[in-house]
Tab-separated table of C-alpha atoms and ligand atoms in Angstrom:
chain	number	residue	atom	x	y	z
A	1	UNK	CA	19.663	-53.381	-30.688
A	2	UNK	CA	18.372	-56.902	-30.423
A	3	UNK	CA	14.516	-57.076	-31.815
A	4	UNK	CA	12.480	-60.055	-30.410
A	5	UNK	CA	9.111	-59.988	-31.785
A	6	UNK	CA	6.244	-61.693	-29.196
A	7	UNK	CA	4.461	-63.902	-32.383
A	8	UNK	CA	2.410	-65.973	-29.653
A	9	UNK	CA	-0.475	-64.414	-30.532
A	10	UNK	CA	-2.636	-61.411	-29.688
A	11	UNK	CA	-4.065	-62.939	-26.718
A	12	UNK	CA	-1.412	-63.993	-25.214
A	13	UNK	CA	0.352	-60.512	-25.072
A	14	UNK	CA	-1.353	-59.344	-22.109
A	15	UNK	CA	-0.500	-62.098	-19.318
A	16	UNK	CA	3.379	-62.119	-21.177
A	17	UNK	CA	4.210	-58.195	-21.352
A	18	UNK	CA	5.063	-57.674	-18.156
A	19	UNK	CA	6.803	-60.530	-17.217
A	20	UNK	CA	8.733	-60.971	-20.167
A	21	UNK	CA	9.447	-57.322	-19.656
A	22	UNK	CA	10.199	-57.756	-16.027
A	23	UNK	CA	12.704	-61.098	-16.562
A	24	UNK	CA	14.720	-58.089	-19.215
A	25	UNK	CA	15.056	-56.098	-17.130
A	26	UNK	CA	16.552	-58.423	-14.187
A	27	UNK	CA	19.156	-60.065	-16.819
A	28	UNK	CA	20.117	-56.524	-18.190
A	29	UNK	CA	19.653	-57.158	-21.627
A	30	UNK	CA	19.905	-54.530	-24.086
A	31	UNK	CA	16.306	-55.932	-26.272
A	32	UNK	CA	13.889	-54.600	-28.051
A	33	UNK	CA	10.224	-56.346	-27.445
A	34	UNK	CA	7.584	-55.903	-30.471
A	35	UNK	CA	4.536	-57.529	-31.495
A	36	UNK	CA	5.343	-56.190	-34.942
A	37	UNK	CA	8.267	-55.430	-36.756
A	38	UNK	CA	10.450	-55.866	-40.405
A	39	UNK	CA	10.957	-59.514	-40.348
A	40	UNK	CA	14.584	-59.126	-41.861
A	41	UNK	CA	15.524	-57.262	-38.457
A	42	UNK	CA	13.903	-59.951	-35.554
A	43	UNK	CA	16.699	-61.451	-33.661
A	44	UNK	CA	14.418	-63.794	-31.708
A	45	UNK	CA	10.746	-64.914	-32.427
A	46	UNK	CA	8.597	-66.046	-29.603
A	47	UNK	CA	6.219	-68.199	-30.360
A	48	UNK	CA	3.062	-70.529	-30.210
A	49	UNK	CA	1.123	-72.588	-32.521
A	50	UNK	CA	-1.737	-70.234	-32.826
A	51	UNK	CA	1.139	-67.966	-34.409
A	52	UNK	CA	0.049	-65.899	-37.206
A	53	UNK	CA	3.518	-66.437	-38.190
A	54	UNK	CA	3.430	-69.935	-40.262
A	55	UNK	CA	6.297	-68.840	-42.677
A	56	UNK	CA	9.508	-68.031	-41.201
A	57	UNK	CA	11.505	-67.908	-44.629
A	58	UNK	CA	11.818	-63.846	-44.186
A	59	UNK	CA	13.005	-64.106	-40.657
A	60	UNK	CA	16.827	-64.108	-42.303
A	61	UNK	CA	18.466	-62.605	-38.886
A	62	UNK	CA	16.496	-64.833	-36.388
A	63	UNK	CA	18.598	-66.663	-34.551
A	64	UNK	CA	15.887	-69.052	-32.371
A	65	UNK	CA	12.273	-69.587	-31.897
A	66	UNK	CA	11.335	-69.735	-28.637
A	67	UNK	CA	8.064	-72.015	-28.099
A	68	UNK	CA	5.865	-71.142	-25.105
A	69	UNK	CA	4.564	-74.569	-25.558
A	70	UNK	CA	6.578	-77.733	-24.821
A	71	UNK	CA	4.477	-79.993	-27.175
A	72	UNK	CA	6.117	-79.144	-30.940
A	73	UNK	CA	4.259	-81.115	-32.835
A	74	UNK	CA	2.210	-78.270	-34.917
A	75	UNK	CA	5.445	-76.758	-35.618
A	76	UNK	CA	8.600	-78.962	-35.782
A	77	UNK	CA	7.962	-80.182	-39.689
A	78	UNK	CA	7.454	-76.320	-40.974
A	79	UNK	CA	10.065	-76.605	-43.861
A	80	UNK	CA	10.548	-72.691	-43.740
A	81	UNK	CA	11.907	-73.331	-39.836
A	82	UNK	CA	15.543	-73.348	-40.555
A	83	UNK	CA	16.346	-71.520	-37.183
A	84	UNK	CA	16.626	-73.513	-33.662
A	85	UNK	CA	13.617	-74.533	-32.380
A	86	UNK	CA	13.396	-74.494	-28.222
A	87	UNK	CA	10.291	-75.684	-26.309
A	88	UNK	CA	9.268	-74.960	-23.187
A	89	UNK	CA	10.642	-76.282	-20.137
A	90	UNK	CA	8.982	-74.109	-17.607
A	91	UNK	CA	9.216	-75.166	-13.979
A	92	UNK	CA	5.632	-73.955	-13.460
A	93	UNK	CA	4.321	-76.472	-15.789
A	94	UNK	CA	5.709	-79.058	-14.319
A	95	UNK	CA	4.355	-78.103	-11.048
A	96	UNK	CA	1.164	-78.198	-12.417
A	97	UNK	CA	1.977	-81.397	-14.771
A	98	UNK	CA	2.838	-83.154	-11.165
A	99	UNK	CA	-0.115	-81.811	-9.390
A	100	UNK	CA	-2.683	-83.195	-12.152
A	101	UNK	CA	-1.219	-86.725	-12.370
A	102	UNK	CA	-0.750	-86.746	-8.227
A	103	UNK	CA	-4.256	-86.136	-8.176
A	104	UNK	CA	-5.779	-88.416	-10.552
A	105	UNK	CA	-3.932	-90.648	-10.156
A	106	UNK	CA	-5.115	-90.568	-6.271
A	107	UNK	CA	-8.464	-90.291	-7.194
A	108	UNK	CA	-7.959	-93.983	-8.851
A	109	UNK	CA	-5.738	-95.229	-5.959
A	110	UNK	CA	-7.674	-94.538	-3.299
A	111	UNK	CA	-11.598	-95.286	-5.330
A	112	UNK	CA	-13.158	-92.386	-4.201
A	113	UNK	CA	-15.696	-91.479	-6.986
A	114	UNK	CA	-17.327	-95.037	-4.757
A	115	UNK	CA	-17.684	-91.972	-1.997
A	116	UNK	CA	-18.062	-89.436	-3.826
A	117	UNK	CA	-20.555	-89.910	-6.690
A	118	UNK	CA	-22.362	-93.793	-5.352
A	119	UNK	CA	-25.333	-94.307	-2.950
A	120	UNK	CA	-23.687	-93.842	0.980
A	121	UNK	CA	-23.660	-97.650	1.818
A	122	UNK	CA	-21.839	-99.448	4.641
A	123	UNK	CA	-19.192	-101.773	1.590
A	124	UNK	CA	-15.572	-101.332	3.561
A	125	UNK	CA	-13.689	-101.878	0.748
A	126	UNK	CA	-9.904	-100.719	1.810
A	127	UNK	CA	-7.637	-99.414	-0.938
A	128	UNK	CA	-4.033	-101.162	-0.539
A	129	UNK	CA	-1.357	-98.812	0.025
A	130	UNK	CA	0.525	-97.156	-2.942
A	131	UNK	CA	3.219	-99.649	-2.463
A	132	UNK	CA	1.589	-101.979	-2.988
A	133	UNK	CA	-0.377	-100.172	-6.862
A	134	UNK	CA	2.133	-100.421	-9.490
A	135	UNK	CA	1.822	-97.407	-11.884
A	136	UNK	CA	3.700	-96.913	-15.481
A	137	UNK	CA	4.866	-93.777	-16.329
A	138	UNK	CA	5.222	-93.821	-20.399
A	139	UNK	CA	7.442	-90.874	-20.943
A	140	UNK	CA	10.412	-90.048	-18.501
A	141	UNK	CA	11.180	-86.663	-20.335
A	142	UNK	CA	10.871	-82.977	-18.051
A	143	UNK	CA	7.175	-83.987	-16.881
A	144	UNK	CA	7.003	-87.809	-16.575
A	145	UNK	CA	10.288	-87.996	-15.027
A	146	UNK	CA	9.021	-85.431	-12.486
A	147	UNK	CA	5.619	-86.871	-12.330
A	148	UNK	CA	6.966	-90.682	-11.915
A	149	UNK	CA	9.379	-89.457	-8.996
A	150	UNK	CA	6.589	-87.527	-7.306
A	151	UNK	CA	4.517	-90.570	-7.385
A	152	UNK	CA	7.021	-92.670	-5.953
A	153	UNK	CA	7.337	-89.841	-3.226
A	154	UNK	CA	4.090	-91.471	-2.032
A	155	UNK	CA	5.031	-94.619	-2.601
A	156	UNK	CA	3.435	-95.663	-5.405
A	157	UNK	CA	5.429	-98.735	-7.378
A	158	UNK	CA	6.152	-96.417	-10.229
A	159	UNK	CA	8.294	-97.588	-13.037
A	160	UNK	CA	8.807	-95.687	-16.784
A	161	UNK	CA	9.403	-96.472	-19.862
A	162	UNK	CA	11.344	-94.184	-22.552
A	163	UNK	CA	12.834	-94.141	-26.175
A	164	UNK	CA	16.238	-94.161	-24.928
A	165	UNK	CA	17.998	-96.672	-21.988
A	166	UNK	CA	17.770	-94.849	-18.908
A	167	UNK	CA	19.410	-95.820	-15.865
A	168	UNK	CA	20.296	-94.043	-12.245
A	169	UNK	CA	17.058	-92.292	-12.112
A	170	UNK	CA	16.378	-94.098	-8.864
A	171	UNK	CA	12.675	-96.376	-10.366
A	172	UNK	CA	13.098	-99.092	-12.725
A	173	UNK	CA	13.132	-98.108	-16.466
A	174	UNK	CA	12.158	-99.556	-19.340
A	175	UNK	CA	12.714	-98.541	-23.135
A	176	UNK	CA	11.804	-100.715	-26.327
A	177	UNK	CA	9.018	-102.884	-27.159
A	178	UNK	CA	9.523	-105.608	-24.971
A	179	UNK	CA	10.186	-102.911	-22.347
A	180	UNK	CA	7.091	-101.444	-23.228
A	181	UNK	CA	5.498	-105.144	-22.950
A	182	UNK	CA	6.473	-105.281	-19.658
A	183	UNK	CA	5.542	-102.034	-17.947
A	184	UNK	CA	2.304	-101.927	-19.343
A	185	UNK	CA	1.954	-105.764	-18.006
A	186	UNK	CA	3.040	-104.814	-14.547
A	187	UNK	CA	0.954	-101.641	-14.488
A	188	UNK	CA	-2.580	-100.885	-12.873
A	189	UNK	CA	-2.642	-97.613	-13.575
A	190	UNK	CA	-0.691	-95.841	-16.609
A	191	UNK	CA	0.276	-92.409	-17.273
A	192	UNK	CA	1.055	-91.262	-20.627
A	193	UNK	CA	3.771	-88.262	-20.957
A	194	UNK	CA	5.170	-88.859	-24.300
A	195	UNK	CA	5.760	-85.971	-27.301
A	196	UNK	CA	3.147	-86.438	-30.906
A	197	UNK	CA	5.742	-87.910	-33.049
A	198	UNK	CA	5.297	-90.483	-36.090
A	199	UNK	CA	6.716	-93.697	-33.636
A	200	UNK	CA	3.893	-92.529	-31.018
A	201	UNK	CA	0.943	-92.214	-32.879
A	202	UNK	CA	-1.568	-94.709	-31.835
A	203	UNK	CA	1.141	-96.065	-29.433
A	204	UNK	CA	-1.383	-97.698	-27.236
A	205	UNK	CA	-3.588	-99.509	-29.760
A	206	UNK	CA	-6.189	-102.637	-29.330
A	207	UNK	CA	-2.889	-105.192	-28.625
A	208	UNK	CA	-1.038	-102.996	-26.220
A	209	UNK	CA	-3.586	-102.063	-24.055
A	210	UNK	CA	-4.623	-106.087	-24.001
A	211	UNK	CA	-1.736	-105.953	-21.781
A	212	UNK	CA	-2.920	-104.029	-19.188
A	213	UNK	CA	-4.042	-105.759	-16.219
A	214	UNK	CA	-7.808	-106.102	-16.464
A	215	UNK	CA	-9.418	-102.895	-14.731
A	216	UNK	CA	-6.440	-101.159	-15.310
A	217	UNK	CA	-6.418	-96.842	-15.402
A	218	UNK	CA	-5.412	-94.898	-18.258
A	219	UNK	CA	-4.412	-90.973	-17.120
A	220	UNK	CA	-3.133	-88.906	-20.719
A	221	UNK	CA	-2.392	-86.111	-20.359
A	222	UNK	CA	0.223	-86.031	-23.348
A	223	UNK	CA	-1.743	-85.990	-26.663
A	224	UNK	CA	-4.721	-87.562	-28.082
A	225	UNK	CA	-3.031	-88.928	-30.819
A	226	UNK	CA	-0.808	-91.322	-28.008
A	227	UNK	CA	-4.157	-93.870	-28.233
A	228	UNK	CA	-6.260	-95.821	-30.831
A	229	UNK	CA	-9.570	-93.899	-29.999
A	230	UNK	CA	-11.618	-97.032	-30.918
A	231	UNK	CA	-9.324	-99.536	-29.419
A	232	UNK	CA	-9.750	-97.164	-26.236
A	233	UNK	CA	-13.361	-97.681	-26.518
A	234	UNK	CA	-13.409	-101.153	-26.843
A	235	UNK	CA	-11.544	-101.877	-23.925
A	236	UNK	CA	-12.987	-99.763	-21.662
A	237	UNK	CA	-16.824	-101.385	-23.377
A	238	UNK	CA	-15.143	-104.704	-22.673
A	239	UNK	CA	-14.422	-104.194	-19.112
A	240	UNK	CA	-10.930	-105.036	-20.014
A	241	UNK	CA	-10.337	-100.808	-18.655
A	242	UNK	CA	-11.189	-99.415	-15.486
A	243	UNK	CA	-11.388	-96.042	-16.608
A	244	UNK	CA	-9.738	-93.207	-18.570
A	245	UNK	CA	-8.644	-89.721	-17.465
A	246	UNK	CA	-8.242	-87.613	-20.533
A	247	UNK	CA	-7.079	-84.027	-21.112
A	248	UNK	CA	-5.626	-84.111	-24.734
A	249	UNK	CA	-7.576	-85.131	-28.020
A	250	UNK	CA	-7.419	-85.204	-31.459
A	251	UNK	CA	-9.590	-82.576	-32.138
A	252	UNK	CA	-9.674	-79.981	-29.294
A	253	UNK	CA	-11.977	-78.432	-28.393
A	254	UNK	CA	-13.554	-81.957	-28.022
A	255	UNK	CA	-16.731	-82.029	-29.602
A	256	UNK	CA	-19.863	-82.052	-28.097
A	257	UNK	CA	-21.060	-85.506	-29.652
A	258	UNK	CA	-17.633	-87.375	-29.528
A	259	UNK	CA	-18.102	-90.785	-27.789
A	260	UNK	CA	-15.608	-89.575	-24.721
A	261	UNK	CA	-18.093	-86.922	-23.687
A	262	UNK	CA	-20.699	-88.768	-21.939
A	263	UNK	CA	-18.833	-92.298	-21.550
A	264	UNK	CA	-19.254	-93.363	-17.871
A	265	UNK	CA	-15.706	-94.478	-17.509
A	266	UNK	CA	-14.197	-91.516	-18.891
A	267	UNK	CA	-13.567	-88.218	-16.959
A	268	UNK	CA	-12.729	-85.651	-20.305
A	269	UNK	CA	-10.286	-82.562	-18.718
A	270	UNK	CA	-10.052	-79.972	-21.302
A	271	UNK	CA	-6.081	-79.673	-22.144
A	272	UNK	CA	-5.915	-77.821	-18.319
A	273	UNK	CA	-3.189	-80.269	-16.682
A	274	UNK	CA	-0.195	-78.361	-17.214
A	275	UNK	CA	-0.544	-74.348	-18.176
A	276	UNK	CA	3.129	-72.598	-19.415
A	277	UNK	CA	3.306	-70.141	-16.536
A	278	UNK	CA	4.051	-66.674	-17.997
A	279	UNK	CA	6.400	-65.267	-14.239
A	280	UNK	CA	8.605	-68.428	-14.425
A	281	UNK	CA	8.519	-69.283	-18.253
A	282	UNK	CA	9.790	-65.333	-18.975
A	283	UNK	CA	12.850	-66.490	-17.397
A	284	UNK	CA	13.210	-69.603	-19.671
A	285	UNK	CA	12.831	-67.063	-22.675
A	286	UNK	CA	14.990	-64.579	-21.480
A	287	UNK	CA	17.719	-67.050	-20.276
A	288	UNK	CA	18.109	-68.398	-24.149
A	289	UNK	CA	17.540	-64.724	-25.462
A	290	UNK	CA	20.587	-63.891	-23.524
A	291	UNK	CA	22.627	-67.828	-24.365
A	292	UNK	CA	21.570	-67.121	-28.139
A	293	UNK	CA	23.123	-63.281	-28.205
A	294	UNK	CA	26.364	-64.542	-26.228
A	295	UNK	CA	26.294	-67.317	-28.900
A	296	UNK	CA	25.919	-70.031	-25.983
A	297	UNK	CA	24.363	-73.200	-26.625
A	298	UNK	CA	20.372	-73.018	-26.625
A	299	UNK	CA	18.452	-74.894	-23.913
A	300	UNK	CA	16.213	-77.141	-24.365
A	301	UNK	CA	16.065	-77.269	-28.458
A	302	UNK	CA	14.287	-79.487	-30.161
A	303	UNK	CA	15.539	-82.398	-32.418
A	304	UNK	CA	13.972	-82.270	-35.586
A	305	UNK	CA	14.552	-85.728	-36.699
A	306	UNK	CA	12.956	-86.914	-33.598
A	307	UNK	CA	10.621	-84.444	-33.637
A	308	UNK	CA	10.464	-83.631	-30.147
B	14	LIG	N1	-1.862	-81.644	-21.170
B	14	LIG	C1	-1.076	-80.633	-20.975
B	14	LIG	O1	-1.493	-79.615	-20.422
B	14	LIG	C2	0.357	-80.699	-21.424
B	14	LIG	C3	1.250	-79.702	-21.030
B	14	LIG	C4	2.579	-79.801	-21.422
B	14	LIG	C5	3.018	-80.878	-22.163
B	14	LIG	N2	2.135	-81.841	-22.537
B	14	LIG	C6	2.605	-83.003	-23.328
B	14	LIG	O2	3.592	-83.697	-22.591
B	14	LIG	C7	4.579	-84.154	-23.504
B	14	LIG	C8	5.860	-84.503	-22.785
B	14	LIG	O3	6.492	-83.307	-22.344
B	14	LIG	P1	7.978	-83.328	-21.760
B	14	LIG	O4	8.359	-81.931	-21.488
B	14	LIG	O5	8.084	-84.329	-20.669
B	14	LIG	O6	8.788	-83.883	-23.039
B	14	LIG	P2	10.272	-84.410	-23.084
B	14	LIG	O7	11.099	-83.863	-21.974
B	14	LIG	O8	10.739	-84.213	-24.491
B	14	LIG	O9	10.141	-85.984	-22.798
B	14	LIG	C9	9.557	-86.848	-23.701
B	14	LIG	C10	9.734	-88.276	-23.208
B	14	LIG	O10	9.057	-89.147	-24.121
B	14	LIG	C11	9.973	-90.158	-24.526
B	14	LIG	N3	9.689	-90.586	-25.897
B	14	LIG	C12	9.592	-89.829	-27.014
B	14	LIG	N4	9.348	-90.611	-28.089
B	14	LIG	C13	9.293	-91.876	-27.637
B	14	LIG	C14	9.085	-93.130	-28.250
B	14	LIG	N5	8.897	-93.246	-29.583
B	14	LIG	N6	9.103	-94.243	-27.483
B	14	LIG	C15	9.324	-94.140	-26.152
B	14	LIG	N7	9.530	-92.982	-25.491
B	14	LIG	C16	9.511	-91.865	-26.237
B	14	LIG	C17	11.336	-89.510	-24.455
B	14	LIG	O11	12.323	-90.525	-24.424
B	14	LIG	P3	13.881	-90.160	-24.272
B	14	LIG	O12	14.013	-89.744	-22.808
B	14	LIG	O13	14.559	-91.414	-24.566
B	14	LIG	O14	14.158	-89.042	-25.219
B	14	LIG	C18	11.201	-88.699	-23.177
B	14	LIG	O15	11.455	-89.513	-22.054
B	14	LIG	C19	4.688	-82.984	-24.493
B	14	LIG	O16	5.259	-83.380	-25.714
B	14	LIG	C20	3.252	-82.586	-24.658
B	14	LIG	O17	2.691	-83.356	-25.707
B	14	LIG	C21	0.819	-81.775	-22.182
């Protein structure tokens, strides 16, 4: 019998049982789902970074660990991981991933906090059309890619920019510094979907975000660690930034006296823009429980050296 133990954590058990127990039974698998068992006899580990498993050096038989999360980062340099890593590519997420940027994004677009939070005055001030807004998408992975082609959908002047040359994806794309130059030049409102890795740390510090047209957006909902916190700041003090939409920090919860809390031209979001859905990422779990015991090739695994 195949032994997958659910190390996601305790409170996560409840909204996974049944669906993970559910997508089983629809791919016939002959499995055996534990919170707890010998770790010499686990087949399959599923897994999050609040896992109380940190050590995975008696896990001799495990033959993947399955991420609920797609962000790696607090688990991709664990020396004991010798086994696969996968993350999570869940189609729910993305929804949700889409729906977030859409809608901030739209919320910058079209000005309506002037509506919705100013004095009711008489100032006609007419948003151009999305055409005519150019928006950078840094990160054309699962979720920017999706995010970037939903945006030009409504068409928005999107353009990305990734590690790797990228063509065919129907929007320009840009990889590379000078590629990076350029987008963020071109772009009045940005959206940052890129992995915590050592290259993106800080990515947008005091220089790059000098490129940004003045009263440019920022939208993150990637990782804290993608900007320079005081460069941030300073730009947005300057009046070089419009505003930043934020869901993803260094330290999360944000506390209650960091300088983002009560910063007029930031809107804080606490790490809600994309949830893992539990129905439709069961199926993502079960589909590589079934590719790892037919000794197919993995989906979606991670690359260590890249760390993402
Ligand atoms: N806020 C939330 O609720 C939430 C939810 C889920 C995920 N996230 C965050 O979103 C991130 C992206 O997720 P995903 O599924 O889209 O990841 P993904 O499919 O791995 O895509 C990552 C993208 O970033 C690009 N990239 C990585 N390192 C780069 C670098 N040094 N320079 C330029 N581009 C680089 C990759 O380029 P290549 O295409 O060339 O590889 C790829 O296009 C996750 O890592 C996580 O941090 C946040």
């Amino acid at each position: 019998m195949t032994t997958v133990l659910f190390a996601a954590g305790a409170a996560l058990w409840p909204e996974y049982e049944t669906p993970l127990r559910a997508a089983l039974a629809e791919s016939g698998l002959a499995v055996d789902l534990v919170t707890d068992a010998d770790p010499a006899a686990v087949d399959f580990i599923i897994y999050a970074p609040s896992s109380p498993v940190q050590d995975f050096t008696p896990y001799t038989r495990c033959k993947a660990v399955l991420n609920l999360w797609a962000g790696v980062e607090r688990i991709v340099g664990n020396a004991t991981l010798t086994q696969p890593l996968c993350r999570m590519v869940d189609p729910g997420l993305t929804e949700g991933m889409v729906e977030y940027v859409v809608g901030h994004v739209l919320r910058h677009h079209l000005g309506m906090d002037r509506y919705i939070l100013g004095a009711p005055g008489w100032d006609q001030i007419v948003p151009p059309l999305a055409r005519e807004r150019p928006v950078g998408v840094l990160g054309l992975g699962e979720l920017g890619l999706a995010c970037a082609r939903a945006l030009a959908g409504l068409n928005f002047d999107v353009a990305g920019w990734s590690r790797s040359e990228k063509s065919g994806l129907g929007l320009p794309a840009y990889h590379g510094e000078a590629g990076l130059q350029a987008l963020l030049r071109r772009s009045q409102i940005v959206v940052t979907l890129l992995p915590r890795t050592a290259e993106t740390e800080n990515l947008l510090d005091a220089q790059r975000l000098g490129w940004l047209p003045q009263g440019a957006v920022i939208i993150n909902p990637g990782r804290g660690a993608l900007i320079d916190d005081a460069a941030l700041l300073a730009a947005l003090d300057a009046g070089h930034l419009g505003h930043a939409t934020l869901d993803v920090f260094r330290v999360e919860p944000l506390p209650d006296d960091h300088a983002f809390r009560h910063h007029p031209r930031i809107t804080v979001t606490p790490h809600i823009a994309a949830d893992t859905r539990a129905s439709s990422a069961a199926r993502v779990v079960v589909e590589n429980i079934r590719r790892g015991m037919a000794g197919l090739p993995l989906l979606h695994v991670v690359d260590r050296a890249r760390g993402y």
